[in-house]
Amino acid sequence: MTTIAIPSGMPQYEDVPRYDVQAVRADFPMLEREVNGHPMVYLDSANTSQKPRQVLDVLREHYERHNGNVARSVHTVGTEATEAYEGARAKVATFINAPSPDEVVFTKNSTEAINLVAYAFLSASVGGAASAGRGAPDERFRIGPGDEIVISEMEHHSNIVPWQLLCERTGATLRWFGITDGGRLDESNLEELVNERTKLVSLVHMSNILGTVNATARITERVRQVGALLLLDCSQSVPHLPVDVVDLDADFIAFTGHKMCGPTGIGVLWGRSELLAAMPPFLGGGSMIETVAMTGSTFAPPPARFEAGTPPIAEAVALGAAVDYLSGIGMRAIQWHEKELTAYALDALETVPGLRIFGPRVPVGRGGTISFAMEGVHPHDVGQILDAQGVEVRVGHHCARPVCVRFGVPATTRASFYLYTTTSEVDALVRGLEQVRKVFG
Amino acid sequence: MQVDQLYQEIILDHYKHPHGRGLREPYTAEAHHVNPTCGDEVTIRVDLEAGVLRDVSYDGMGCSISQASASVLHELLTGRDTDEISVVHAAFVELMSGRGQVTPDEELLGDAVAFAGVARYPARVKCALLPWMAFKDAAARAGVVVEANSGTERSEVKTA
């Protein structure tokens, strides 16, 4: 490696925040286990992350010490549970720099968060009792023939199917950005694709299969020009890099707790307060109402309007603990750790004969998720041989089948990193791939 | 290495040198099956006449287990009559549903006994069964009912 001196006065490599990876690993009980007689090498964090003891402790402590239902009890434990639940909302809001905790809606995952927005469009478009303030539905959410929704070929199925359903049900048209050969978003037809007919652009911030981190500024500018709304699927970005909703200038973002050291069953929809207030309810039930009469009901303001029924209380509280944990290490430091790891892994994988990487091959504008194919060996077989050596990767289409079709493969093998991943684990992957070559060579 | 149970030489050999691969004419019926979790695909054609399977041809893409399974199916079932096919089919399905507890009958299943190890890997059982389920469908379209394995899920569905 050549060393390039950075002129003094410029930010130096030493200025980058760092942390002790081994100390972080000690926080994760799962990382101590073995798989098939080998130390587990967990390279599937884009699928779900492991959980630190700090999060597991809060989860248990909540059930052992503070368990009560939220928002409806006058007793002490109910009040404690409510404070913990709302405290978690405030922590999440701070984590993404949301102007107000009321802009944070708890859902069960990203999929539900995206569907919540899709159903706001559907409800506003069928009109009637579904409208938010019982007045006329907000025009920004009304959609029909002639209107367009724009996504991309790079989306997870959770950001494709809800929009396909919405378009089928309303007569609107679904359009999409393509992907370049290098695995970047093809913005060459941005002006034509996002136009005065566009009601919503719903785009992945970081691809779960290619690792690409999309630069959104140009798209946001165009969205504002035409008066559409912008939703960013941040499922893969919020866990791995600093995300600031003010800076991103989006209208909605969706992400999920279990990919960011939190438990399963808890996700987040962030939306601008003014937009959430204009949206009709999603699921109906307890907690989301203002007044209920047999002849009809009125609804609570956001976020309660979108949180019908008893929410995942302990999960939300534990997500708050996960946010504390990540903030304690620092998202800039985590981002940098993964950037160095990705650079290391891209170089290392280049040495494997017959290996083809899908997505950016430089560690710029991409995260620590690398998909690849081994010539002549099906990803299932790659994954199975790796598992026999304790290396846990994901194989398949990663709920992003259009990306596989785009690159002409039925499936890929994907290694994905997180704050606890080490370079020696990348080495174990490369050794594992040599073993694959031996069995199938 | 434990994984050797899964990737037996016989399976790798069928994968690298598949028997009877490629779609052929004439055929009575065809079925196309997809494993939605991994995207593996197989198309099976059966040529049935007077209760005898004159040919079973196939094409597809997928992992070594699914592709080798199609090759073994071709080898085992071609030339048999429908009664024999039902017996072999049921034995294979039973083997794959047995979580590694079923001792296969080598006389009946031939090279398919190598799939006994696959049954220990629940995530891969579907791969092995893909061509067999497609075959069953193709046979049904040709008017031949291949008896389902009596023991497992399928019969539960019927009574539900």
XYZ file of C-alpha atoms in Angstrom:
601
model
C 0.000 0.000 0.000
C 1.256 3.471 -0.807
C 0.949 6.125 1.820
C -0.319 9.454 0.655
C 0.379 12.349 2.966
C -2.624 14.573 3.576
C -1.600 18.258 3.584
C -1.593 19.790 7.049
C -4.694 21.787 7.801
C -6.837 19.107 6.131
C -8.624 16.428 8.197
C -6.139 13.636 8.976
C -6.821 9.905 9.285
C -6.035 10.171 12.987
C -8.950 12.611 13.366
C -11.449 9.905 12.501
C -13.268 8.638 15.590
C -12.376 5.021 16.404
C -13.241 2.388 18.954
C -11.896 -0.899 20.269
C -13.641 -3.616 18.227
C -12.677 -6.405 20.646
C -14.239 -4.466 23.530
C -17.416 -4.047 21.472
C -17.476 -7.777 20.637
C -17.385 -8.606 24.323
C -20.793 -6.906 24.637
C -22.427 -9.428 22.267
C -23.096 -12.843 23.861
C -23.987 -14.424 20.488
C -20.504 -13.697 19.153
C -19.065 -16.169 21.673
C -20.835 -19.165 20.226
C -19.613 -21.810 17.859
C -21.239 -23.092 14.696
C -20.438 -26.587 13.411
C -17.377 -26.775 15.621
C -15.921 -23.443 14.529
C -16.048 -20.007 16.155
C -19.069 -18.328 14.592
C -18.196 -15.748 11.930
C -21.416 -13.775 11.641
C -21.525 -11.969 8.292
C -25.293 -11.524 8.025
C -25.966 -8.288 9.878
C -27.855 -6.768 6.935
C -30.362 -9.535 7.587
C -30.490 -9.036 11.333
C -27.881 -7.713 13.733
C -26.724 -9.357 16.931
C -27.781 -7.740 20.223
C -25.488 -6.350 22.920
C -25.973 -7.279 26.574
C -26.939 -3.646 27.274
C -30.056 -4.063 25.098
C -30.906 -7.545 26.408
C -30.598 -6.272 30.005
C -33.032 -3.426 29.362
C -35.483 -5.824 27.722
C -35.410 -8.148 30.726
C -35.444 -5.322 33.254
C -38.515 -3.824 31.636
C -40.467 -7.065 32.054
C -39.048 -7.734 35.520
C -39.437 -4.246 36.995
C -41.636 -1.892 34.943
C -44.185 -3.988 33.061
C -47.574 -2.307 32.626
C -49.625 -1.144 29.676
C -48.988 2.288 28.221
C -51.110 5.406 27.778
C -54.121 4.118 29.738
C -53.063 3.457 33.336
C -53.035 5.784 36.296
C -51.109 3.317 38.419
C -47.399 3.499 39.068
C -46.125 0.712 36.831
C -48.354 1.860 33.966
C -46.873 5.314 34.334
C -43.337 3.902 34.383
C -44.023 1.864 31.266
C -45.490 4.896 29.500
C -42.492 7.022 30.445
C -40.098 4.346 29.200
C -42.036 3.942 25.941
C -42.251 7.681 25.279
C -38.643 8.065 26.421
C -37.619 5.590 23.735
C -39.523 7.647 21.166
C -37.565 10.738 22.227
C -34.255 8.841 22.004
C -35.050 7.633 18.496
C -36.049 11.175 17.483
C -32.721 12.568 18.738
C -30.833 9.750 17.009
C -32.154 10.785 13.581
C -32.305 14.501 14.447
C -36.100 14.640 14.115
C -37.472 18.071 15.109
C -40.005 16.437 17.459
C -40.582 13.012 19.086
C -44.164 13.236 17.799
C -42.768 12.687 14.310
C -41.653 9.180 15.317
C -44.318 6.517 14.759
C -43.550 3.057 16.141
C -44.440 0.208 13.780
C -43.501 -3.444 13.838
C -40.831 -3.072 11.136
C -39.848 -1.121 8.002
C -42.353 -3.052 5.932
C -45.221 -1.864 8.106
C -43.851 1.692 8.090
C -43.842 1.788 4.282
C -47.268 0.156 4.097
C -48.586 2.764 6.522
C -47.729 5.494 4.015
C -49.090 3.448 1.096
C -52.391 2.936 2.942
C -52.555 6.675 3.724
C -52.593 7.212 -0.042
C -55.178 4.486 -0.548
C -57.484 5.732 2.214
C -57.236 9.339 1.077
C -58.034 8.237 -2.466
C -61.140 6.254 -1.590
C -62.220 9.180 0.622
C -65.078 8.885 3.071
C -64.630 8.193 6.749
C -60.949 7.512 6.318
C -59.937 11.150 5.963
C -57.796 12.534 8.755
C -59.649 15.471 10.239
C -63.017 14.424 8.803
C -62.655 17.181 6.211
C -61.749 16.646 2.561
C -58.775 14.292 2.109
C -55.436 16.043 1.627
C -54.736 16.444 -2.093
C -51.115 15.371 -1.659
C -52.288 11.862 -0.737
C -54.993 11.539 -3.370
C -53.923 9.323 -6.222
C -55.584 7.937 -9.325
C -55.229 7.300 -13.062
C -52.632 9.627 -14.570
C -50.690 9.945 -11.309
C -47.315 8.317 -10.905
C -45.248 6.777 -8.118
C -41.524 6.373 -8.654
C -39.340 3.707 -7.030
C -36.145 2.031 -8.237
C -34.978 -1.341 -9.473
C -32.738 -1.451 -6.385
C -35.571 -1.690 -3.863
C -36.239 -4.389 -1.305
C -39.568 -6.102 -2.030
C -41.030 -4.157 0.904
C -40.581 -0.966 -1.099
C -41.957 -2.469 -4.314
C -45.013 -4.549 -3.487
C -46.933 -1.928 -1.398
C -46.664 0.497 -4.330
C -47.655 -2.142 -6.884
C -50.752 -2.870 -4.798
C -51.540 0.831 -4.422
C -51.201 1.430 -8.165
C -53.321 -1.628 -9.020
C -56.038 -0.439 -6.655
C -56.070 3.233 -7.716
C -55.157 3.097 -11.404
C -51.961 5.075 -10.823
C -48.758 4.177 -12.681
C -45.625 2.746 -11.086
C -42.298 3.810 -12.588
C -38.709 3.200 -11.534
C -35.087 4.268 -11.732
C -32.762 1.682 -13.280
C -29.371 0.510 -12.041
C -26.067 1.129 -13.838
C -23.679 -1.732 -14.609
C -21.571 -0.501 -11.701
C -24.469 -0.928 -9.296
C -25.329 2.749 -8.890
C -28.715 4.349 -9.268
C -29.211 5.461 -12.879
C -30.307 9.078 -12.584
C -29.834 9.891 -16.271
C -33.594 10.202 -16.863
C -34.402 11.950 -13.572
C -36.105 14.958 -15.198
C -38.415 12.780 -17.271
C -39.019 10.136 -14.604
C -39.906 12.546 -11.804
C -42.374 15.000 -13.297
C -45.533 16.977 -12.524
C -47.559 13.725 -12.492
C -45.366 12.250 -9.729
C -47.055 12.060 -6.323
C -44.349 10.161 -4.444
C -40.769 9.031 -4.884
C -39.955 6.094 -2.602
C -36.304 5.202 -2.724
C -33.855 2.997 -0.876
C -31.141 4.959 0.937
C -28.721 2.033 1.097
C -29.274 -1.080 -0.997
C -29.576 -4.303 1.025
C -28.066 -6.335 -1.809
C -25.573 -4.086 -3.626
C -24.487 -2.042 -0.625
C -24.866 1.149 -2.669
C -25.578 4.288 -0.658
C -27.654 6.572 -2.841
C -26.807 10.260 -2.970
C -30.258 11.789 -2.689
C -29.681 15.566 -3.007
C -30.359 15.795 -6.724
C -33.467 13.658 -6.441
C -34.768 15.659 -3.474
C -34.334 18.869 -5.436
C -36.332 17.464 -8.344
C -39.016 16.093 -6.005
C -39.441 19.559 -4.495
C -39.571 21.146 -7.971
C -42.515 19.001 -9.037
C -44.288 19.113 -5.660
C -44.118 15.372 -4.939
C -43.325 13.646 -1.647
C -40.134 11.709 -0.827
C -39.901 8.545 1.262
C -36.491 7.024 1.956
C -36.167 3.388 2.986
C -33.380 3.741 5.555
C -33.498 0.148 6.844
C -29.850 -0.380 5.922
C -28.551 3.144 6.492
C -29.828 4.154 9.943
C -27.994 1.209 11.585
C -24.693 1.925 9.850
C -24.158 5.641 9.318
C -25.273 8.958 10.775
C -28.730 9.750 9.382
C -30.125 13.247 9.875
C -33.664 13.720 8.600
C -33.303 17.503 8.466
C -30.152 17.195 6.406
C -31.703 14.522 4.137
C -34.742 16.768 3.612
C -37.020 13.754 3.109
C -40.727 13.661 3.953
C -40.706 10.147 5.416
C -38.083 7.621 6.388
C -38.603 3.998 7.405
C -36.249 1.764 9.384
C -36.324 -1.259 11.659
C -35.002 -1.992 15.139
C -33.610 -5.495 14.726
C -30.983 -4.426 12.195
C -29.567 -1.834 14.630
C -28.895 -3.944 17.738
C -32.528 -3.729 18.853
C -35.137 -6.478 19.152
C -37.426 -7.752 16.407
C -41.005 -6.489 16.261
C -40.217 -2.786 16.430
C -39.749 -0.395 13.524
C -40.072 3.293 12.869
C -41.819 5.581 10.444
C -40.547 9.112 10.709
C -42.670 11.737 8.935
C -42.879 15.508 8.884
C -45.436 16.452 11.546
C -47.500 18.472 9.128
C -47.763 15.468 6.766
C -48.538 12.952 9.497
C -51.303 15.281 10.698
C -52.810 15.294 7.206
C -52.787 11.492 6.903
C -55.838 9.315 7.529
C -55.506 6.524 10.109
C -54.033 3.147 9.205
C -55.175 0.386 11.588
C -58.247 1.126 13.702
C -58.578 0.235 17.375
C -57.674 1.328 20.865
C -55.178 4.128 21.534
C -55.581 5.716 18.100
C -58.924 7.422 18.808
C -60.122 10.703 20.229
C -63.803 9.807 20.755
C -65.704 6.694 19.781
C -69.472 6.616 19.320
C -71.532 3.892 17.698
C -72.213 6.285 14.830
C -68.569 7.087 14.175
C -65.196 8.019 15.685
C -62.652 10.775 15.634
C -58.960 10.147 15.799
C -55.988 11.069 17.940
C -53.232 13.270 16.575
C -49.991 11.596 15.411
C -48.141 9.561 16.427
C -50.923 7.863 18.455
C -53.233 7.930 15.410
C -50.983 5.340 13.766
C -50.356 3.132 16.801
C -53.588 1.171 17.245
C -53.715 -1.387 20.022
C -51.097 -2.234 22.625
C -47.777 -1.453 20.944
C -44.555 -3.471 21.274
C -43.651 -1.678 24.514
C -40.632 -3.630 25.716
C -39.301 -3.760 22.161
C -39.554 0.028 21.827
C -37.804 0.511 25.170
C -35.052 -1.889 24.092
C -34.732 -0.014 20.795
C -34.127 3.086 22.911
C -31.322 1.168 24.633
C -29.909 0.162 21.241
C -29.887 3.801 20.177
C -28.036 4.672 23.405
C -25.546 1.896 22.734
C -24.858 2.993 19.145
C -24.660 6.666 20.141
C -22.217 5.764 22.904
C -19.831 4.315 20.326
C -20.669 6.999 17.784
C -22.254 6.556 14.373
C -19.345 8.334 12.668
C -16.960 5.815 14.232
C -19.156 2.882 13.202
C -19.411 4.237 9.668
C -15.631 4.582 9.462
C -14.998 1.116 10.899
C -17.262 -0.410 8.260
C -15.685 1.682 5.519
C -12.210 0.349 6.366
C -13.574 -3.165 6.632
C -15.325 -2.851 3.256
C -12.127 -1.620 1.604
C -10.298 -4.596 3.119
C -12.994 -7.059 2.041
C -13.275 -5.743 -1.531
C -9.491 -6.169 -1.919
C -9.550 -9.624 -0.336
C -12.445 -10.902 -2.439
C -10.663 -9.784 -5.621
C -8.093 -12.501 -4.876
C -10.693 -15.304 -5.062
C -10.606 -16.907 -8.539
C -13.888 -16.789 -10.460
C -15.570 -14.409 -8.009
C -17.774 -11.628 -9.383
C -18.863 -8.726 -7.168
C -22.233 -7.058 -7.784
C -22.365 -3.399 -6.877
C -19.700 -0.726 -6.337
C -16.182 -2.157 -6.198
C -14.720 0.814 -4.355
C -15.545 1.639 -0.739
C -17.036 5.007 -1.678
C -20.789 5.610 -1.718
C -21.367 2.109 -0.427
C -21.719 0.348 2.891
C -20.416 -2.929 4.265
C -22.743 -5.249 2.364
C -21.117 -7.168 -0.481
C -22.939 -9.498 -2.873
C -21.034 -11.825 -5.123
C -21.221 -14.911 -7.297
C -18.733 -17.746 -7.619
C -18.496 -18.996 -11.162
C -20.215 -22.351 -11.583
C -21.333 -22.707 -7.956
C -24.865 -21.950 -6.845
C -25.123 -19.534 -3.872
C -26.957 -22.165 -1.813
C -23.977 -24.431 -2.129
C -21.585 -21.571 -1.325
C -23.597 -20.745 1.787
C -23.751 -24.372 2.894
C -19.991 -24.954 2.632
C -19.326 -21.649 4.418
C -21.766 -22.618 7.185
C -19.915 -25.881 7.676
C -16.934 -23.675 8.598
C -18.966 -21.447 10.885
C -19.221 -18.597 8.381
C -22.813 -17.307 8.309
C -23.738 -15.468 5.099
C -27.044 -14.991 3.352
C -27.791 -16.600 0.010
C -30.729 -16.089 -2.310
C -32.328 -13.059 -3.902
C -32.323 -11.075 -0.630
C -35.914 -9.896 -1.190
C -34.562 -7.827 -4.056
C -35.222 -10.135 -6.990
C -35.271 -7.338 -9.622
C -31.602 -6.657 -8.799
C -30.746 -10.311 -9.481
C -32.675 -10.160 -12.759
C -30.847 -6.906 -13.645
C -27.498 -8.661 -13.253
C -28.664 -11.909 -14.865
C -28.287 -14.218 -11.859
C -30.935 -16.229 -9.979
C -29.377 -15.455 -6.616
C -26.221 -14.155 -4.947
C -24.148 -14.795 -1.853
C -24.017 -11.803 0.479
C -21.610 -10.960 3.278
C -22.613 -8.015 5.433
C -20.690 -6.340 8.223
C -21.434 -4.358 11.335
C -19.677 -2.576 14.168
C -18.454 -5.898 15.631
C -17.052 -7.386 12.407
C -13.275 -7.835 12.168
C -10.760 -8.206 9.355
C -9.968 -11.729 10.573
C -13.619 -12.611 9.933
C -13.199 -11.360 6.367
C -10.136 -13.639 6.153
C -12.295 -16.553 7.364
C -14.757 -15.804 4.564
C -11.995 -15.870 1.958
C -10.634 -19.149 3.376
C -14.159 -20.546 3.303
C -14.514 -19.619 -0.345
C -11.302 -21.539 -1.099
C -12.971 -24.574 0.467
C -16.031 -24.019 -1.767
C -13.711 -24.036 -4.745
C -12.201 -27.350 -3.572
C -15.582 -29.100 -3.207
C -17.075 -27.809 -6.451
C -13.925 -27.143 -8.501
C -16.460 -32.407 7.948
C -20.156 -32.817 8.691
C -21.161 -31.221 5.409
C -19.794 -34.283 3.590
C -23.056 -36.020 4.513
C -24.843 -33.421 2.432
C -22.491 -33.271 -0.511
C -21.978 -36.970 -1.125
C -19.852 -37.882 -4.116
C -22.936 -39.338 -5.818
C -24.743 -36.002 -5.555
C -21.785 -33.973 -6.793
C -21.364 -36.435 -9.641
C -25.007 -36.077 -10.731
C -24.643 -32.294 -10.449
C -21.501 -32.115 -12.548
C -22.630 -34.760 -15.036
C -26.440 -34.714 -15.082
C -28.270 -37.650 -16.663
C -31.004 -36.966 -19.216
C -30.876 -33.186 -18.890
C -32.584 -31.037 -21.544
C -36.221 -30.761 -22.606
C -37.261 -33.286 -25.239
C -40.138 -34.003 -27.614
C -42.545 -35.707 -27.659
C -44.118 -35.189 -24.260
C -47.566 -35.623 -22.743
C -47.440 -32.848 -20.159
C -45.099 -30.327 -18.574
C -44.805 -28.535 -15.224
C -42.665 -25.649 -14.066
C -41.887 -25.216 -10.382
C -40.092 -22.416 -8.557
C -38.694 -22.316 -5.051
C -39.672 -18.762 -4.066
C -37.138 -18.547 -1.255
C -34.110 -19.042 -3.494
C -35.376 -18.617 -7.044
C -34.440 -22.146 -8.120
C -36.471 -23.306 -11.108
C -37.158 -26.585 -12.833
C -39.252 -27.580 -15.821
C -40.206 -31.237 -16.115
C -41.729 -32.978 -19.117
C -43.250 -36.429 -18.959
C -43.890 -38.705 -21.894
C -46.445 -41.239 -20.667
C -48.056 -43.873 -22.786
C -50.174 -46.819 -21.711
C -49.182 -46.314 -18.102
C -45.452 -46.338 -18.813
C -43.109 -43.360 -18.457
C -41.232 -43.476 -21.725
C -39.181 -40.399 -20.933
C -38.855 -37.691 -18.344
C -36.860 -34.686 -19.498
C -36.004 -31.580 -17.551
C -34.200 -28.281 -17.481
C -33.651 -25.772 -14.757
C -31.255 -23.723 -12.763
C -30.447 -24.072 -9.142
C -28.169 -25.478 -6.511
C -26.342 -28.786 -6.683
C -29.002 -30.506 -4.576
C -31.964 -29.554 -6.778
C -30.115 -30.251 -10.018
C -28.705 -33.575 -8.866
C -32.151 -34.553 -7.609
C -33.610 -34.005 -11.084
C -30.875 -36.148 -12.588
C -31.549 -38.948 -10.094
C -35.284 -38.682 -10.753
C -34.684 -39.153 -14.464
C -32.529 -42.182 -13.824
C -34.920 -43.789 -11.350
C -38.263 -43.249 -13.032
C -37.654 -43.528 -16.767
C -39.168 -46.710 -18.192
C -41.229 -47.531 -15.105
C -44.967 -48.038 -14.955
C -47.182 -45.760 -12.906
C -47.511 -48.144 -9.963
C -43.743 -48.409 -9.597
C -43.427 -44.650 -9.972
C -45.831 -44.096 -7.087
C -43.831 -46.427 -4.869
C -40.470 -44.817 -5.674
C -41.906 -41.312 -5.426
C -43.463 -42.015 -2.027
C -40.214 -43.564 -0.785
C -38.208 -40.510 -1.832
C -40.660 -38.077 -0.253
C -40.639 -40.157 2.934
C -36.846 -40.154 2.994
C -36.722 -36.390 2.599
C -39.363 -35.795 5.269
C -37.599 -38.067 7.732
C -35.152 -35.553 9.244
C -32.419 -38.128 8.758
C -34.257 -40.824 10.775
C -35.411 -42.887 7.788
C -33.168 -45.679 6.522
C -33.533 -45.690 2.749
C -34.134 -48.849 0.736
C -31.176 -48.920 -1.637
C -32.784 -51.440 -3.944
C -35.755 -49.143 -4.447
C -34.049 -45.751 -4.439
C -30.685 -46.404 -6.094
C -28.531 -43.257 -6.183
C -31.307 -41.385 -4.357
C -30.104 -42.951 -1.090
C -27.342 -40.338 -1.199
C -30.026 -37.764 -0.370
C -30.471 -39.265 3.109
C -27.927 -36.699 4.332
C -29.905 -33.850 2.804
C -32.855 -34.713 5.046
C -30.761 -33.590 8.021
C -30.697 -30.042 6.599
C -34.288 -28.748 6.759
C -33.376 -25.684 4.695
C -32.294 -27.938 1.816
C -35.111 -30.504 1.780
C -37.151 -28.224 -0.483
C -34.246 -28.115 -2.946
C -34.225 -31.904 -3.211
C -38.002 -32.131 -3.527
C -38.365 -29.398 -6.172
C -38.049 -31.690 -9.243
C -40.116 -34.438 -7.595
C -42.991 -32.070 -6.901
C -42.790 -30.701 -10.433
C -42.816 -34.273 -11.723
C -45.916 -35.067 -9.709
C -47.647 -32.036 -11.198
C -46.634 -32.914 -14.739
C -47.868 -36.489 -14.237
C -51.181 -35.189 -12.883
C -51.559 -33.066 -16.011
C -50.971 -36.202 -18.028
C -53.774 -37.863 -16.088
C -51.635 -39.960 -13.750
C -52.010 -39.519 -10.014
C -48.769 -40.150 -8.145
C -49.847 -41.139 -4.652
C -48.798 -38.682 -1.985
C -46.743 -39.892 0.936
C -49.316 -41.063 3.449
C -47.514 -39.949 6.602
C -46.996 -36.215 6.598
C -48.297 -32.687 6.040
C -50.262 -33.376 2.924
C -52.771 -35.673 4.592
C -53.144 -33.174 7.435
C -54.090 -30.520 4.930
C -56.754 -32.811 3.511
C -58.420 -33.400 6.838
C -58.175 -29.757 7.973
